[in-house]
XYZ file of C-alpha atoms in Angstrom:
590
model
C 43.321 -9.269 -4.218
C 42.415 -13.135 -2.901
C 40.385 -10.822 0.076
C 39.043 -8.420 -2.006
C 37.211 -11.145 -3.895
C 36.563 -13.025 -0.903
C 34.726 -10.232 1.107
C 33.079 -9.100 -2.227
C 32.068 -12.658 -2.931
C 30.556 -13.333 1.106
C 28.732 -9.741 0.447
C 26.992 -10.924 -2.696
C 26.256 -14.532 -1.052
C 24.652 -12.886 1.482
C 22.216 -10.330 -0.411
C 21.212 -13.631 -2.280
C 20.510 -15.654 0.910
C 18.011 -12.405 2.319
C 16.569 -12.260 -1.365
C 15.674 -16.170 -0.824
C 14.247 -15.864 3.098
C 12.466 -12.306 1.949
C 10.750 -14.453 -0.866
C 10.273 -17.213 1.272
C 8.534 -15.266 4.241
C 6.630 -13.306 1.359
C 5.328 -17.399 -0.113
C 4.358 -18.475 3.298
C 2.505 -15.343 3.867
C 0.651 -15.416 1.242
C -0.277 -19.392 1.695
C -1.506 -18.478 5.194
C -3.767 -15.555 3.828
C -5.016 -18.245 0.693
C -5.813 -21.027 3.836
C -7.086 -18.568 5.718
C -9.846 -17.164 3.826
C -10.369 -20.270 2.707
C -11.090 -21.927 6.151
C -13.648 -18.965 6.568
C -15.485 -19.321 2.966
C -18.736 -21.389 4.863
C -20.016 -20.133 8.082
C -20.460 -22.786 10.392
C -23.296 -23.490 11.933
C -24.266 -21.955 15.400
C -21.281 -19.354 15.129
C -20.237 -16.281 17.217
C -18.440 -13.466 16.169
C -15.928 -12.084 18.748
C -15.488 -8.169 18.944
C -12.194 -7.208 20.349
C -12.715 -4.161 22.553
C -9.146 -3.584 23.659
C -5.808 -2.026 22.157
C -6.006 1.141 19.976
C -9.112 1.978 17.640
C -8.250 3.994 14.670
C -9.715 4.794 11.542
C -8.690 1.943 9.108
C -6.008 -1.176 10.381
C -2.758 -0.775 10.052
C -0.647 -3.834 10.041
C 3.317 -3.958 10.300
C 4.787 -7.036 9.420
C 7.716 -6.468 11.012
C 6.284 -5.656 15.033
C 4.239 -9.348 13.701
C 7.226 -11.257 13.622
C 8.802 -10.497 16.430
C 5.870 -10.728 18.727
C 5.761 -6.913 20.221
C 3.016 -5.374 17.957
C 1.064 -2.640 19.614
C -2.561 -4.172 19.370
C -4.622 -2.162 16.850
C -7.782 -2.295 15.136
C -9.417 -0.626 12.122
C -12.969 1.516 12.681
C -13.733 -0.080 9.139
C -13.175 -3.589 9.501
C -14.929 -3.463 12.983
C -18.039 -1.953 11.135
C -17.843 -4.322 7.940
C -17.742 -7.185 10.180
C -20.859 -6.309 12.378
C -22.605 -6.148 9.066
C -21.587 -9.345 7.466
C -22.420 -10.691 10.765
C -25.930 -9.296 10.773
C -26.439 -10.596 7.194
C -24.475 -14.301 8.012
C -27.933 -16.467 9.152
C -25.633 -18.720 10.719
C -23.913 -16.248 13.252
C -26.224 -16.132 15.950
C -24.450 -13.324 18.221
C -21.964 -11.362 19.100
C -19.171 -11.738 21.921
C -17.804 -8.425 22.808
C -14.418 -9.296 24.768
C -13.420 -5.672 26.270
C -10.658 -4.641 27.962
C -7.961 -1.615 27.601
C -10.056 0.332 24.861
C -7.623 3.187 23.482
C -10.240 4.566 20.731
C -9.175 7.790 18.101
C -12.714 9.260 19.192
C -15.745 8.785 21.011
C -17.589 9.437 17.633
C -15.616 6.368 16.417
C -17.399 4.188 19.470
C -20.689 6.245 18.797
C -20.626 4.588 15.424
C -19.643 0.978 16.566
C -22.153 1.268 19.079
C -25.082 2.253 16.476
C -23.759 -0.480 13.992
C -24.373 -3.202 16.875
C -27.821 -1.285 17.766
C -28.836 -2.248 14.057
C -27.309 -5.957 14.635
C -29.820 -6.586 17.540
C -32.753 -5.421 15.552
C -31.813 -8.562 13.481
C -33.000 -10.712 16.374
C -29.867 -11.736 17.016
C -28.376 -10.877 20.104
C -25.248 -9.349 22.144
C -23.004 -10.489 25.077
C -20.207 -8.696 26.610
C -17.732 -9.391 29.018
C -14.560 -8.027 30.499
C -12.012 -8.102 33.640
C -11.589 -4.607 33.196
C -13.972 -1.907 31.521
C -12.570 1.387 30.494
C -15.497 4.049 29.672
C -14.742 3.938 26.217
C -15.331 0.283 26.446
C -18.118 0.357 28.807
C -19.768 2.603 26.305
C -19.553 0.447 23.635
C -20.463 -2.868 25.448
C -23.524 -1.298 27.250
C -25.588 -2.327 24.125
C -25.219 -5.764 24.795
C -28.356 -8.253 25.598
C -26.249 -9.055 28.640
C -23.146 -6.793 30.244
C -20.742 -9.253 32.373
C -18.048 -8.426 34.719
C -15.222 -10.551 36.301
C -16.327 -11.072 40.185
C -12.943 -9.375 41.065
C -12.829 -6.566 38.027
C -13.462 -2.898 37.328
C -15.958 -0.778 35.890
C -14.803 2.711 35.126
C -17.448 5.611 34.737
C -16.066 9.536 35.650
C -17.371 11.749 33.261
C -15.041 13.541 30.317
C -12.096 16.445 30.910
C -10.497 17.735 28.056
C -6.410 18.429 29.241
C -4.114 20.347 26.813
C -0.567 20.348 27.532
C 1.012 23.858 27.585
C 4.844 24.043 26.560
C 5.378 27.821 26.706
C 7.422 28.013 30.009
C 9.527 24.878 28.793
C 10.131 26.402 25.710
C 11.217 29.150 27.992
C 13.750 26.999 29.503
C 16.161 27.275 26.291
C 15.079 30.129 24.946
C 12.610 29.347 22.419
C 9.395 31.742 22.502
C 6.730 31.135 19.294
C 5.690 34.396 17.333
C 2.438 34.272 16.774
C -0.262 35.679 14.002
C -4.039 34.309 13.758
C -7.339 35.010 12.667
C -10.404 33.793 14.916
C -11.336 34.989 18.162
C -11.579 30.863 19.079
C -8.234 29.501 16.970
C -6.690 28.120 19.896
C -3.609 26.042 18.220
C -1.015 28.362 19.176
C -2.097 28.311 23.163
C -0.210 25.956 24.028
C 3.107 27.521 22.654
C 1.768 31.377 23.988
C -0.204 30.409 27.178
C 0.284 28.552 30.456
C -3.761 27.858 30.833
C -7.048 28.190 28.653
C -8.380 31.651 27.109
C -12.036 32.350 28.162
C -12.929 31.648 24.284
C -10.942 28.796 24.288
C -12.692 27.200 27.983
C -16.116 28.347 25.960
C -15.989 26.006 23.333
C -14.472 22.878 25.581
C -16.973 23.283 27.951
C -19.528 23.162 24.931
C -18.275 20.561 22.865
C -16.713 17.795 26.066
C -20.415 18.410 27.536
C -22.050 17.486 24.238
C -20.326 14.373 24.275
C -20.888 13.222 27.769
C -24.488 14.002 27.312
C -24.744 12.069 24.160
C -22.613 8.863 26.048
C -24.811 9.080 29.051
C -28.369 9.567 27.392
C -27.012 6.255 24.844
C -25.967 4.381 28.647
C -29.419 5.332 30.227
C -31.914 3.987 27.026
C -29.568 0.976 26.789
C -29.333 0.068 30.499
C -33.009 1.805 31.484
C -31.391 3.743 33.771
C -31.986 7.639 34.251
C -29.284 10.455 33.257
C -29.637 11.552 36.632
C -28.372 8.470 38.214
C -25.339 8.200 35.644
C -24.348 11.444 36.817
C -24.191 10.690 39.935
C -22.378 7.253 39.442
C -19.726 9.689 38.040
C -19.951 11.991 40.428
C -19.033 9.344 42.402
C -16.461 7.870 40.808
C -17.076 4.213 41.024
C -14.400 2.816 39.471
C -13.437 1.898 42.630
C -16.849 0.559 43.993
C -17.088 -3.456 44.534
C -18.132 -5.001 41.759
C -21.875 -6.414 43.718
C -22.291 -2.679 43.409
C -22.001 -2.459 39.549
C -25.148 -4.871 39.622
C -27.060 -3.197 41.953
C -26.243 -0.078 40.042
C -27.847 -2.046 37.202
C -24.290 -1.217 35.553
C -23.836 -5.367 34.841
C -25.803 -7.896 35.178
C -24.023 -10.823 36.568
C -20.639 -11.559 37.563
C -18.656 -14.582 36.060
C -15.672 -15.802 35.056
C -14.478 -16.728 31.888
C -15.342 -20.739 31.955
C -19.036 -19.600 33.146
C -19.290 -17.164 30.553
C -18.509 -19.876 27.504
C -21.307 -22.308 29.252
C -23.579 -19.076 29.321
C -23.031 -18.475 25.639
C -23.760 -22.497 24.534
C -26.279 -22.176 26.536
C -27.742 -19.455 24.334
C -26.285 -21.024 21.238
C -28.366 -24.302 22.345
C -25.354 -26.667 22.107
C -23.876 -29.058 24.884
C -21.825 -28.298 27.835
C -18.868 -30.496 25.702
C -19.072 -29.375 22.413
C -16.764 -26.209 20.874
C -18.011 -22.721 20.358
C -17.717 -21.461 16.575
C -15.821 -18.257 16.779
C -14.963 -15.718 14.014
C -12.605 -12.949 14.219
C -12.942 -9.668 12.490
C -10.383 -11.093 10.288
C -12.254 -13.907 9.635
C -15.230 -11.767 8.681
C -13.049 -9.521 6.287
C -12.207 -12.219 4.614
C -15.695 -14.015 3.842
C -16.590 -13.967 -0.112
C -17.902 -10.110 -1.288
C -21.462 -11.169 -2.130
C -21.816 -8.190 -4.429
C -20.891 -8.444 -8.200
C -22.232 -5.149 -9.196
C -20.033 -3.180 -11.590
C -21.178 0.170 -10.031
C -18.608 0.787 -7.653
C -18.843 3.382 -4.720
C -15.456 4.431 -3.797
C -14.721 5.190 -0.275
C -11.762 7.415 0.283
C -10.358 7.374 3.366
C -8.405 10.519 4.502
C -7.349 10.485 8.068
C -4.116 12.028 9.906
C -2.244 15.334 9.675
C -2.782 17.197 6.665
C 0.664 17.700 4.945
C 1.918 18.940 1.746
C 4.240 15.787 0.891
C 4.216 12.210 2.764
C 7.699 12.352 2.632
C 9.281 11.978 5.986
C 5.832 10.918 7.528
C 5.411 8.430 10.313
C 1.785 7.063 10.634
C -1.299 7.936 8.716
C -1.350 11.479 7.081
C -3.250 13.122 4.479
C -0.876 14.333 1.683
C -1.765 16.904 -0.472
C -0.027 15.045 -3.428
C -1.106 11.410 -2.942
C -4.778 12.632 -2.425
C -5.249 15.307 -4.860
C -3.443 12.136 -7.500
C -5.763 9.474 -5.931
C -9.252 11.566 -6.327
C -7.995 12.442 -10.008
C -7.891 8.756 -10.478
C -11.204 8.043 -9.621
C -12.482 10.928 -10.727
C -11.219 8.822 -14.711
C -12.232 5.422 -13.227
C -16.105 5.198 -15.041
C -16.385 1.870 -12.848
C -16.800 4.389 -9.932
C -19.865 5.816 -9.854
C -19.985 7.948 -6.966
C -17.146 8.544 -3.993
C -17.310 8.783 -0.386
C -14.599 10.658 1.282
C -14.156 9.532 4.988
C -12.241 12.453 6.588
C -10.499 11.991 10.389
C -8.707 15.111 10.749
C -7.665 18.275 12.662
C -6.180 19.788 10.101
C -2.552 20.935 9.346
C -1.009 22.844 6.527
C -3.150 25.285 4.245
C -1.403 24.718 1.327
C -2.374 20.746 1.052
C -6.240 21.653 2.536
C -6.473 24.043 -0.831
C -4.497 21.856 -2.967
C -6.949 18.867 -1.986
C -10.226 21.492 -1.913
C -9.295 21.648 -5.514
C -9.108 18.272 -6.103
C -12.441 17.416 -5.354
C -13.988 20.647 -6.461
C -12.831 19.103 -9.779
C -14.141 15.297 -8.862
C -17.135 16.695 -8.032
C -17.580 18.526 -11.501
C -17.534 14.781 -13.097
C -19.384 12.327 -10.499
C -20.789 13.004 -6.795
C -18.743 13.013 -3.919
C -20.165 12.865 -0.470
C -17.975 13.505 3.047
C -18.494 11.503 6.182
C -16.634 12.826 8.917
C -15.293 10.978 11.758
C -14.148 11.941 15.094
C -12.473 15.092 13.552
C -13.107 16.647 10.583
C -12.033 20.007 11.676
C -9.951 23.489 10.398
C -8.212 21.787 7.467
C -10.608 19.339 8.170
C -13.379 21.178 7.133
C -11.349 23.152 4.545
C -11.121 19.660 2.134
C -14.652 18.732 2.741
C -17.078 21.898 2.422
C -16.754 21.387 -1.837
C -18.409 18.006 -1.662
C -21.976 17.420 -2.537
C -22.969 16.375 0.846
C -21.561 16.383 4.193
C -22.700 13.815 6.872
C -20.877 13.848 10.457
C -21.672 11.885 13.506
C -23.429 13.808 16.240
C -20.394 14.126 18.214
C -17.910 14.728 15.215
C -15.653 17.978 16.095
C -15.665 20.721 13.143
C -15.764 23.631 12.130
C -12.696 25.380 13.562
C -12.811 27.467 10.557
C -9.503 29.768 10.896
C -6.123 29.884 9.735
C -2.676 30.937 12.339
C 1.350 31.284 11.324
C 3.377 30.282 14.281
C 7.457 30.808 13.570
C 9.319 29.966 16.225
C 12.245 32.750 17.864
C 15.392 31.409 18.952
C 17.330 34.280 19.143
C 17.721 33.902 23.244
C 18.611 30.450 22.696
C 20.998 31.268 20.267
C 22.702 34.467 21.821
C 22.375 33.770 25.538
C 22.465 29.757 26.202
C 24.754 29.246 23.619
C 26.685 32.136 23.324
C 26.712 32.796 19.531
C 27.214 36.404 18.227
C 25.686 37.402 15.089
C 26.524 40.435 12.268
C 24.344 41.242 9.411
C 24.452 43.485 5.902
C 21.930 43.998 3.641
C 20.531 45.240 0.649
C 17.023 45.676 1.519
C 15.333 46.754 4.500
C 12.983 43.131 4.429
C 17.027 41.495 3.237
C 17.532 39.197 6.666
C 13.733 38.289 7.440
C 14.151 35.239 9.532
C 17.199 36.391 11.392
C 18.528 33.940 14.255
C 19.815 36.439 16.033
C 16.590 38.430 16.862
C 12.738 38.588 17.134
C 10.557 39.372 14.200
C 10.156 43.130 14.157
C 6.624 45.117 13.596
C 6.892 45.219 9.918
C 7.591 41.639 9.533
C 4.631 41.203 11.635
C 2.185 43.133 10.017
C 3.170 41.092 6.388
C 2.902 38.001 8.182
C -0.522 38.988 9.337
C -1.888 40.231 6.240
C -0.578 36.788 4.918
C -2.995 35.216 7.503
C -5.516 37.468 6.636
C -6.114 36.451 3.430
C -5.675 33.167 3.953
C -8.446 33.341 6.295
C -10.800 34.880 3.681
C -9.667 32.350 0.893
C -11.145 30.015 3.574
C -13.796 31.845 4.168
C -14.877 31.897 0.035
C -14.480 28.327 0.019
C -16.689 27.318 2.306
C -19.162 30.223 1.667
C -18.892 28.895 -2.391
C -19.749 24.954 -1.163
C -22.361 25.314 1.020
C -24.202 28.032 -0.380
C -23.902 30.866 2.454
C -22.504 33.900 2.939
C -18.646 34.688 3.450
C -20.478 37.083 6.717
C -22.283 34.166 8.067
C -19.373 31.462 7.663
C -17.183 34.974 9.517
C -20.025 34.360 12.424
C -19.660 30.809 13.286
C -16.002 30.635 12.040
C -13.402 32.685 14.201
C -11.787 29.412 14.339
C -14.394 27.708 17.025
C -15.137 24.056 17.057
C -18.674 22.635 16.807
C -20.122 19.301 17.842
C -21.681 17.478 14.198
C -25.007 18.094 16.069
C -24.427 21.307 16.407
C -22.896 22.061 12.629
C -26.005 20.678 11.483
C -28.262 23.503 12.865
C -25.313 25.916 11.642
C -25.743 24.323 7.970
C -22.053 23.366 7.871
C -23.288 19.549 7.548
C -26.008 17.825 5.932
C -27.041 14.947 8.198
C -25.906 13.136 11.335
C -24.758 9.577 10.885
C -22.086 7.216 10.091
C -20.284 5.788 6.819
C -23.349 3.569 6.049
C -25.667 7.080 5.561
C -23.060 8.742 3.687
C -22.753 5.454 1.342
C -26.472 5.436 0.642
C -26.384 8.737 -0.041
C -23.593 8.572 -3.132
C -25.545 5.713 -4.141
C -28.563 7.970 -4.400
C -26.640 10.911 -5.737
C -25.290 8.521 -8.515
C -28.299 6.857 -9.398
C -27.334 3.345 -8.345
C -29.592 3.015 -5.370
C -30.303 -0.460 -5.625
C -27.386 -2.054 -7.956
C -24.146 -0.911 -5.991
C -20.678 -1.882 -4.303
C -18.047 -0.309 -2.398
C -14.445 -0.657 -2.368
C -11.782 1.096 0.084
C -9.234 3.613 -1.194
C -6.054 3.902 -0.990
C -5.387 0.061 -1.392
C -3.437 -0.980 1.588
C 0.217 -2.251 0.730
C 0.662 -6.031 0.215
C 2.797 -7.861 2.563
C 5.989 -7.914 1.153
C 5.457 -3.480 1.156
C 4.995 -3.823 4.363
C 7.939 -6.441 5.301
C 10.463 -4.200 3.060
C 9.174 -1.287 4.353
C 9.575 -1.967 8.009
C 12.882 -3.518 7.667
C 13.905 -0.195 5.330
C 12.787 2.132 8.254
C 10.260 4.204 6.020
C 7.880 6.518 7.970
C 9.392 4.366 10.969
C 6.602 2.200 12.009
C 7.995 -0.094 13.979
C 9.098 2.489 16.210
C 6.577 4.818 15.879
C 4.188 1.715 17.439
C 6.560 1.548 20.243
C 6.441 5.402 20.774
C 2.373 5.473 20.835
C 2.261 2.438 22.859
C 4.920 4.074 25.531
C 3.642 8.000 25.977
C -0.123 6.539 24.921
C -2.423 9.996 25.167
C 0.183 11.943 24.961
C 1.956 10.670 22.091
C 0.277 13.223 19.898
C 1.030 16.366 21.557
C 4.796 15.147 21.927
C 5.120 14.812 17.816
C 3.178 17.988 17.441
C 6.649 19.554 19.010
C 8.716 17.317 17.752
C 7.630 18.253 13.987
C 7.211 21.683 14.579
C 10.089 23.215 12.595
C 8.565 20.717 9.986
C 5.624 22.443 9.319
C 4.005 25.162 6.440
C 3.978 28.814 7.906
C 0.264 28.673 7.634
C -1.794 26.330 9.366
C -5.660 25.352 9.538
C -5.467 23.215 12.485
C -7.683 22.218 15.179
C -6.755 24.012 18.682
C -4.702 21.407 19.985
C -4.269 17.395 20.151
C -7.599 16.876 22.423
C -6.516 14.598 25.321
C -9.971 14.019 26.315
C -10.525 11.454 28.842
């Protein structure tokens, strides 16, 4: 008894003593986020912001307390807070310019650096200008940085510039291996999901598209390069033709690629020198969190809500790891501010390829309904594709950025056979008796058969023309003419716009003004971010609880990088709705 209360006693100590540290980790957090923003309240004089260009770029931040702590977080930055400081910025008299410091630029999308790239376009016109420099330039970050007033290279780095290939990974004859072969049904000539699980290489249709949409974006990168660097298209080509990455660097600036080539102390002397202050005094530097947490200027009480939807579209977040778009949180959340009368007017933000029908309709619904009470206007991202598309064609408007993918209007079932697997590697016999002739649909032991395949088909079928209706009913065409440039193929935003499947081509900021306009609050407006991100203690119990796994999860995408997506697309497989509207695979486009 003297043990039992002993043990029971130490155990009850010690919840209290991780009650005290939690709460005392959770105080000194939020002192250092107090000091912080208020050390950044005034704008010093003669400051510089500094742009990151290096880690992963996705859609919004996503912190993780956790990784923080014990120093091996994967470095990530938000597409939102990037563009919200380049604005302040701009608007901030006393920040006179911008330091881009590239390096390893991992970005969800080129559309994502199309849009960075046009928001520091609009920061030059200020007057103010733009300085970049890197030991190492991917061509994501070369992109980017080729905007700058001045492009700067370490004497001894690299400049990489090769042109795009798009490289799906094909797991059929793995799959093979164990004896697991995927039973396919589809509608759309160009709904390419299920190649990789079916094929060993690229259908004609599938090789169409690709060509179309990869070629798209290099020629929008390389005509953006050539007007920023006066160079021709021509001669890009043919530096990527070349494949210079490998050229010495006196090369890049006779290439007119870079300017001049410095190292880091002769780049700070180069940027006093611009700021106009002496060779011994300290350069004012703000972060992007720094910016983010400057003083909103804006008291309006019209509020544009932006809604930002990115990830897999599931049915539950349950079980998640990472950003996804749940059918239930979203379709709850756009209810909400559909009943909020602060909020005027919302702007859903959509980064997708898609994933399970069932959410896509469940969150069509939702803002069928939102849109019934207030406007509601889409701006796509990299993706906005298949399911994608399916939760944005309702809205009022629909703006993409000229290299957004979309479209990919289909729907596919894809259930999985291991009856070799099950029979022949591991030896298992199976018996069966029934009642019905449908009774033992899903049997282990065997293929589907041809009637189980003709009702799975028709299933597809008409989830196809439910598809079909909706986007037909939203933007005012057709079911025929969505038929003709839906069969599941994937469009460039430039491309969608001629097709009427999108509005206008631009970023966040158009789609914004246009709510604004929509609402009637043109000049009297302010925007605020939705879903609220968790506060730090959320975050802290989270990580240490293991839900959605994102300490791990970092470590996974920072180990398998590009291919981190097509790995969980297998891994989660068995995971997913019987009916899909999914892009054609996890681009690895590089």
């Amino acid at each position: 008894m003297k043990d039992f209360l002993k043990y029971t006693l130490a155990t009850v100590i010690g919840m209290v003593i991780f009650a005290i540290v939690i709460g005392i980790i959770g105080v000194i957090s939020m002192m250092g986020m107090v000091a912080s923003q208020e050390a950044t309240t005034v704008v010093k004089e003669k400051s510089v912001m500094v742009l990151p260009l290096s880690g992963t770029l996705n859609e919004r931040a996503e912190d993780n307390p956790f990784a923080s702590m014990v120093g091996d977080a994967a470095e990530s930055v938000g597409l939102d807070e990037m563009l919200n400081a380049v604005k302040k910025a701009k608007e901030e008299k006393d920040i006179k310019g911008i330091y881009i410091e590239a390096g390893v630029f991992m970005p969800d999308s080129y559309a994502s650096c199309q849009a960075l790239r046009k928001a520091l376009l609009d920061f030059k016109k200020s007057g103010k200008w733009i300085v970049a420099y890197a030991d190492q330039y991917t061509q994501a970050a070369y992109y980017v940085s080729s905007v700058a007033n001045e492009v700067l290279l370490n004497p001894n780095g690299m400049l990489d510039w090769h042109g795009l290939a798009a490289q799906p990974i094909y797991f059929r004859d793995m799959l093979a291996k164990i004896g697991v072969r995927m039973q396919v049904v589809k509608v759309g000539t160009y709904k390419s999901a299920v190649e990789p699980f079916t094929e060993d290489r690229m259908s004609d249709a599938n090789r169409e598209q690709t060509t179309a949409y990869i070629s798209g974006i290099w020629n929008t990168m390389v005509g953006d390069v050539a007007a920023s660097r006066k160079l021709s298209v021509a001669k890009l080509n043919e530096y990527a033709d070349k494949l210079i990455t490998f050229a010495d660097t006196k090369d890049y600036v006779s290439m007119k690629l870079v300017d001049k080539l410095l190292y880091t102390d002769e780049v700070k002397a180069s940027i006093k020198k611009r700021l106009g202050i002496a060779d011994d005094e300290h350069i004012n530097q703000l972060s992007i969190v720094d910016m983010t947490n400057l003083p909103r200027k804006n008291k309006s009480d019209n509020e544009i809500a932006v809604y930002y939807a990115y990830g897999d579209v599931v049915n539950t977040s349950d079980g998640q790891t990472g950003a996804c778009i749940s059918g239930v949180d979203v379709s709850k959340d756009l209810e909400e501010l559909m009943n909020d009368d602060d909020v005027k007017a919302v702007v859903l933000r959509v980064n997708t390829g898609g994933g399970s029908a069932y959410a896509s309709e469940q969150i069509w619904n939702a803002v069928t309904k939102l849109k019934a009470k207030k406007p509601i206007v889409v701006s796509m991202g990299g993706m906005a594709a298949s399911g994608g598309y399916y939760i944005s064609c309702a809205a009022n408007y629909i703006v993409a950025e000229p290299t957004t993918l979309t479209g990919s209007i289909g729907i596919f079932g894809m259930i999985p056979d291991i009856s070799e697997l099950m029979t022949k590697k591991l030896g298992l016999n199976f018996d069966v008796v029934k009642t019905n002739v449908m009774s033992d649909y899903g049997n282990l032991s065997r293929p589907m058969n041809a009637n189980e395949i003709a009702v799975m088909q028709n299933y597809v079928n008409n989830g196809y023309n439910l598809f079909l209706k909706r986007v037909a009913e939203g933007r005012k065409m057709k079911v025929e003419n969505v038929d003709e440039i839906g069969q599941g193929r994937v469009w460039l935003g430039k491309d969608a716009l001629k097709l009427k499947l999108v509005d206008a081509l631009g970023g966040i900021d158009v789609a914004i003004a246009k709510a604004a306009a929509l609402a009637n609050v043109s000049s009297d407006y302010k925007t605020k971010s939705y879903p609220a991100a968790p506060d730090f203690l959320d975050q802290l119990l989270s990580s240490f609880s293991g839900d959605g796994g994102n300490y791990l999860d970092e470590q996974l995408k920072a180990t398998l990088g590009e291919y981190y997506e097509p790995v969980m697309t297998l891994k989660n497989i068995k995971g997913q709705n019987t009916l899909q509207a999914r892009m054609p695979y996890h681009l690895i486009i590089k």
